[in-house]
Coordinates of C-alpha atoms in Angstrom, one line a residue:
M55 CA 160.9 -3.0 94.2
T56 CA 158.0 -0.6 94.1
P57 CA 157.5 1.2 90.9
S58 CA 157.7 4.9 91.0
A59 CA 154.5 7.0 90.7
S60 CA 155.7 8.4 87.3
L61 CA 156.2 4.8 85.9
A62 CA 152.7 3.7 87.2
Q63 CA 151.2 6.8 85.7
A64 CA 152.9 6.0 82.4
I65 CA 151.5 2.5 82.4
L66 CA 148.0 3.2 83.7
G67 CA 147.5 6.5 82.1
P68 CA 146.7 9.9 83.6
R69 CA 144.1 10.1 86.4
D70 CA 140.5 10.7 85.0
R71 CA 140.0 14.4 85.7
T72 CA 136.7 14.5 83.9
Q73 CA 134.7 12.7 86.6
P74 CA 133.8 15.8 88.6
T75 CA 132.8 17.6 85.5
R76 CA 130.7 14.8 84.3
D77 CA 129.0 14.6 87.7
R78 CA 128.3 18.3 87.5
I79 CA 126.8 17.9 84.0
E80 CA 124.6 15.1 85.3
T81 CA 123.3 17.4 88.1
L82 CA 122.6 20.3 85.8
S83 CA 120.9 18.0 83.3
Q84 CA 118.6 16.8 86.0
E85 CA 117.8 20.3 87.1
I86 CA 117.0 21.3 83.5
A87 CA 114.7 18.3 83.0
S88 CA 112.8 18.6 86.3
G89 CA 112.9 22.3 87.0
R90 CA 114.0 21.5 90.5
A91 CA 117.5 21.9 92.0
A92 CA 119.1 18.5 92.3
D93 CA 121.3 20.0 95.0
T94 CA 118.9 21.7 97.4
G95 CA 121.7 22.8 99.7
R96 CA 123.4 24.6 96.8
A97 CA 120.1 26.2 95.7
L98 CA 119.5 27.5 99.2
S99 CA 123.1 28.3 100.0
S100 CA 122.7 25.9 102.9
D101 CA 120.0 28.2 104.5
F102 CA 117.0 25.9 105.0
S103 CA 115.1 28.2 107.3
Q104 CA 112.9 29.7 104.5
V105 CA 112.0 26.3 103.2
S106 CA 111.2 25.1 106.7
R107 CA 108.9 28.0 107.3
L108 CA 107.2 27.5 103.9
A109 CA 106.8 23.8 104.5
H110 CA 105.4 24.3 108.0
G111 CA 103.0 26.9 106.7
L112 CA 101.8 24.5 103.9
R113 CA 101.2 21.7 106.4
E114 CA 99.2 24.0 108.7
G115 CA 97.3 25.5 105.8
R116 CA 96.3 22.2 104.4
A117 CA 95.2 21.0 107.8
S118 CA 93.0 24.1 108.2
I119 CA 91.6 23.5 104.7
E120 CA 90.7 20.0 105.6
S121 CA 89.0 21.2 108.8
L122 CA 87.0 23.9 107.0
S123 CA 86.0 21.4 104.3
Q124 CA 84.5 19.3 107.0
A125 CA 82.8 22.4 108.4
Q126 CA 81.2 23.1 105.0
T127 CA 79.8 19.5 105.1
W128 CA 78.6 20.1 108.6
G129 CA 76.9 23.4 107.8
A130 CA 75.2 22.0 104.7
A131 CA 73.8 19.1 106.7
I132 CA 72.5 21.4 109.4
Q133 CA 70.8 23.5 106.7
A134 CA 69.2 20.4 105.2
S135 CA 67.8 19.4 108.6
L136 CA 66.5 23.0 109.3
A137 CA 64.8 22.9 105.9
R138 CA 63.0 19.7 106.9
V139 CA 61.9 21.4 110.1
A140 CA 60.7 24.4 108.1
D141 CA 58.7 22.1 105.9
V142 CA 56.9 20.8 109.0
S143 CA 56.0 24.4 109.9
A144 CA 54.9 25.2 106.4
R145 CA 52.6 22.1 106.4
Q146 CA 51.0 23.3 109.7
M147 CA 50.5 26.8 108.3
A148 CA 48.7 25.3 105.3
D149 CA 46.6 22.8 107.3
L150 CA 45.4 25.0 110.1
P151 CA 43.1 27.4 108.2
V152 CA 41.4 24.6 106.4
N153 CA 40.8 22.4 109.4
L154 CA 40.0 25.2 111.9
A155 CA 37.4 26.7 109.6
N156 CA 35.0 24.0 110.8
P157 CA 36.7 22.3 113.8
D158 CA 34.6 19.2 113.9
P159 CA 36.0 15.9 115.2
A160 CA 37.3 14.8 111.8
A161 CA 39.1 18.1 111.4
I162 CA 40.6 17.9 114.9
S163 CA 41.7 14.3 114.1
R164 CA 43.5 15.5 110.9
L165 CA 45.2 18.2 112.9
S166 CA 46.2 15.8 115.6
R167 CA 47.7 13.3 113.0
G168 CA 49.5 16.1 111.2
G169 CA 50.9 17.3 114.5
E170 CA 52.1 13.8 115.4
E171 CA 53.8 13.4 112.0
G172 CA 55.3 16.9 112.4
V173 CA 56.8 15.9 115.8
R174 CA 58.3 12.7 114.4
D175 CA 59.7 14.6 111.4
I176 CA 61.3 17.3 113.6
V177 CA 62.8 14.7 115.9
A178 CA 64.2 12.8 113.0
A179 CA 65.7 15.9 111.4
L180 CA 67.4 16.8 114.7
G181 CA 68.8 13.3 114.9
H182 CA 70.9 13.6 111.7
T183 CA 74.6 12.8 112.0
V184 CA 77.7 13.5 110.0
G185 CA 80.6 11.0 110.4
G186 CA 78.8 9.4 113.3
R187 CA 78.5 12.8 115.2
A188 CA 75.0 14.3 115.9
L189 CA 74.6 17.7 114.3
F190 CA 72.2 19.0 117.0
A191 CA 73.9 17.3 120.0
N192 CA 77.2 19.3 120.0
G193 CA 78.9 16.5 118.0
G194 CA 77.9 13.7 120.5
T195 CA 77.6 10.2 119.3
E196 CA 73.9 9.9 120.4
P197 CA 71.0 11.8 118.9
P198 CA 69.6 14.5 121.1
I199 CA 66.0 13.0 121.3
T200 CA 65.3 9.3 121.4
T201 CA 61.9 9.3 123.2
V202 CA 59.5 10.7 120.6
D203 CA 56.7 8.2 121.6
D204 CA 57.0 9.3 125.2
I205 CA 56.7 12.9 124.2
L206 CA 53.6 12.3 122.2
T207 CA 52.0 10.3 125.0
E208 CA 52.8 12.9 127.6
V209 CA 51.5 15.8 125.6
S210 CA 48.3 13.8 124.9
A211 CA 47.9 13.3 128.6
L212 CA 48.3 17.1 129.1
A213 CA 45.3 17.6 126.8
T214 CA 43.2 15.0 128.5
A215 CA 43.9 16.5 131.9
A216 CA 43.3 20.1 130.8
T217 CA 40.0 21.8 131.7
D218 CA 40.0 24.1 128.7
F219 CA 42.2 25.3 125.9
D220 CA 44.0 27.9 127.9
D221 CA 44.8 25.4 130.6
Y222 CA 46.1 23.1 127.9
I223 CA 48.4 25.8 126.5
Q224 CA 49.8 26.6 129.9
R225 CA 50.5 22.9 130.5
V226 CA 52.2 22.6 127.2
D227 CA 54.3 25.8 127.7
A228 CA 55.4 24.5 131.1
Y229 CA 56.3 21.1 129.5
F230 CA 58.6 22.7 126.9
A231 CA 59.9 25.6 129.1
P232 CA 63.6 25.6 130.3
G233 CA 63.8 23.1 133.1
G234 CA 60.5 21.5 132.1
T235 CA 59.8 17.9 131.4
F236 CA 61.0 18.0 127.8
E237 CA 64.4 19.4 128.6
T238 CA 65.0 17.4 131.7
A239 CA 63.6 14.0 130.6
H240 CA 63.9 13.9 126.8
L241 CA 66.6 16.3 125.7
S242 CA 70.0 14.6 126.0
V243 CA 72.4 17.2 124.6
P244 CA 75.9 16.9 126.1
A245 CA 76.9 19.9 128.2
T246 CA 79.8 20.7 126.0
D247 CA 80.8 23.5 123.5
P248 CA 79.6 23.1 119.9
T249 CA 81.8 21.2 117.6
R250 CA 84.9 23.3 116.8
F251 CA 86.6 23.5 113.4
P252 CA 90.1 25.0 113.5
A253 CA 90.3 27.7 110.8
G254 CA 94.0 28.6 111.0
G255 CA 95.6 31.6 112.5
G256 CA 94.2 30.7 115.9
E257 CA 90.6 31.1 114.6
V258 CA 87.9 28.5 115.3
V259 CA 84.5 28.1 113.6
T260 CA 81.4 26.8 115.4
F261 CA 77.8 26.4 114.5
E262 CA 75.8 27.8 117.4
V263 CA 72.8 25.5 117.2
E264 CA 71.5 22.4 119.1
A265 CA 68.2 20.6 119.7
G266 CA 67.5 22.9 122.6
S267 CA 67.8 26.1 120.6
D268 CA 64.7 28.3 121.1
E269 CA 63.7 28.2 117.5
L270 CA 63.7 24.4 117.3
V271 CA 61.9 23.9 120.6
Q272 CA 59.2 26.4 119.5
A273 CA 58.7 24.5 116.2
L274 CA 58.5 21.2 118.1
R275 CA 56.1 22.7 120.7
S276 CA 53.8 24.0 118.0
A277 CA 53.6 20.5 116.3
A278 CA 53.2 18.8 119.7
T279 CA 50.3 21.1 120.6
L280 CA 48.4 20.0 117.6
S281 CA 49.2 16.3 118.2
G282 CA 47.6 16.5 121.7
L283 CA 44.3 17.8 120.4
G284 CA 43.0 14.4 119.5
G285 CA 42.7 13.5 123.2
A286 CA 41.2 16.8 124.3
S287 CA 37.6 17.1 125.6
F288 CA 37.4 20.9 125.3
A289 CA 36.1 22.8 122.3
L290 CA 38.2 25.1 120.2
T291 CA 36.9 28.6 120.6
P292 CA 37.6 31.3 118.0
D293 CA 40.3 32.7 120.3
A294 CA 41.8 29.2 120.6
R295 CA 41.9 28.8 116.8
L296 CA 43.6 32.2 116.5
T297 CA 46.2 31.2 119.2
L298 CA 47.0 28.0 117.3
Q299 CA 47.6 29.9 114.1
E300 CA 49.7 32.6 115.8
R301 CA 51.9 30.1 117.5
A302 CA 52.4 28.2 114.3
A303 CA 53.2 31.4 112.4
N304 CA 55.7 32.5 115.1
A305 CA 57.5 29.1 114.9
A306 CA 57.6 29.4 111.1
A307 CA 58.9 33.0 111.2
D308 CA 61.7 32.3 113.6
L309 CA 63.3 29.4 111.7
P310 CA 64.6 31.6 108.8
T311 CA 66.5 33.6 111.5
L312 CA 68.2 30.5 112.7
Q313 CA 68.9 29.4 109.1
G314 CA 70.4 32.9 108.4
R315 CA 72.7 32.6 111.4
I316 CA 74.0 29.2 110.1
G317 CA 74.3 30.7 106.6
A318 CA 76.4 33.5 108.0
T319 CA 78.8 31.0 109.5
E320 CA 78.8 29.1 106.2
A321 CA 79.8 32.3 104.4
R322 CA 82.6 32.8 106.9
V323 CA 83.8 29.3 106.3
G324 CA 83.7 29.8 102.5
D325 CA 85.6 33.1 102.7
R326 CA 88.3 31.6 105.0
L327 CA 88.6 28.6 102.7
E328 CA 89.2 30.8 99.7
T329 CA 91.9 32.8 101.5
L330 CA 93.6 29.6 102.7
R331 CA 93.6 28.1 99.2
A332 CA 95.1 31.2 97.8
E333 CA 97.8 31.2 100.5
E334 CA 98.5 27.5 99.8
Q335 CA 99.0 28.2 96.1
Q336 CA 101.3 31.1 96.9
A337 CA 103.3 29.0 99.4
E338 CA 103.7 26.3 96.8
V339 CA 105.0 28.8 94.3
D340 CA 107.4 30.3 96.9
L341 CA 108.6 26.9 97.9
S342 CA 109.1 25.9 94.3
T343 CA 111.0 29.1 93.7
A344 CA 113.2 28.5 96.7
V345 CA 114.4 25.1 95.7
G346 CA 113.8 25.5 91.9
V347 CA 116.3 26.4 89.2
D348 CA 116.8 29.5 87.1
P349 CA 116.7 28.0 83.5
F350 CA 119.0 30.7 82.1
E351 CA 121.6 30.3 84.8
T352 CA 121.4 26.5 84.6
V353 CA 121.8 26.4 80.9
S354 CA 124.7 28.7 81.0
A355 CA 126.4 26.6 83.6
L356 CA 125.7 23.5 81.6
Q357 CA 127.2 25.0 78.5
N358 CA 130.3 26.0 80.5
E359 CA 130.7 22.5 81.9
M360 CA 130.3 20.9 78.5
T361 CA 133.1 23.2 77.2
R362 CA 135.2 22.2 80.1
L363 CA 134.6 18.6 79.5
E364 CA 135.5 18.9 75.8
T365 CA 138.7 20.6 76.8
L366 CA 139.5 17.9 79.3
Y367 CA 138.9 15.2 76.6
A368 CA 141.2 17.0 74.2
I369 CA 143.9 17.2 76.8
T370 CA 143.4 13.5 77.7
A371 CA 143.5 12.5 74.0
R372 CA 146.8 14.3 73.5
R373 CA 148.3 12.7 76.6
A374 CA 146.9 9.3 75.7
Q375 CA 149.2 9.1 72.7
L376 CA 152.1 8.7 75.2
R377 CA 150.4 5.9 77.2
L378 CA 152.0 2.4 76.9
T379 CA 148.5 0.8 77.4
D380 CA 147.2 2.3 74.1
Y381 CA 149.8 0.2 72.2
L382 CA 149.1 -3.0 74.3
R383 CA 145.4 -3.1 73.6

């Protein structure tokens, strides 16, 4: 014989009607403690589109911030290399007046050694890398110039073959001209676009500089011209001395223009980073607000649930007096 439901209820006691309320209190307590909605669906009224947009925007913004942070590192490294090239030009500007005042063999030898050191320093500066990528080779894995000894040997041969200073200068200019020996035999810059750094919103940042840039070739040509003087058989006339000083001065004067262009790109990167970081903070606030809790509403709801629970306990206690199990314990 199956006992009736009323008899089973009398023996086992009334069904626990407090469980949903206790679950609700637990949820509200978590929300108060964390400041986040334990039930995101309830907090969003089951509309997750806003959260999806915010989360997607955060991911894209953070990726752009990472990209532009790398661009900052890239730009700073380029500026450091350009500063080293500028130091070479500054040394030449200081050495030329002293040694050309009395261009005897010892002075010419000092100029030649200084020019060779300058060529090596410039080539080394243009070979710098960041993360295994060459700064002045459009992000290639190989440095743009690896044949510095050959360059010095060939320029020295130009000086030896020249009949006078003007002939030497023409040979050097042809050597470093577009399509000349330096570009075709010694400049190994990949024929690709400069390294690109996504900046968000469809924007891209690039640093428009490579080892073949006019300013850098001019600085290298000026140093190489001095390096070849050690093997020359011609004398340096007053016009020749003036030409050497003018070419060195022009090379030194053009480098700040290139540094300024890189600096303008760096400033653009900094401004964009500042904007992206502000947008990231705002998106985080908006996302937190979307899935967060209103403390006043949550506390009010928690108090209501606690009152409800107390009422249910009071009812349960009154009904428990009629339960057979209370007397059998």
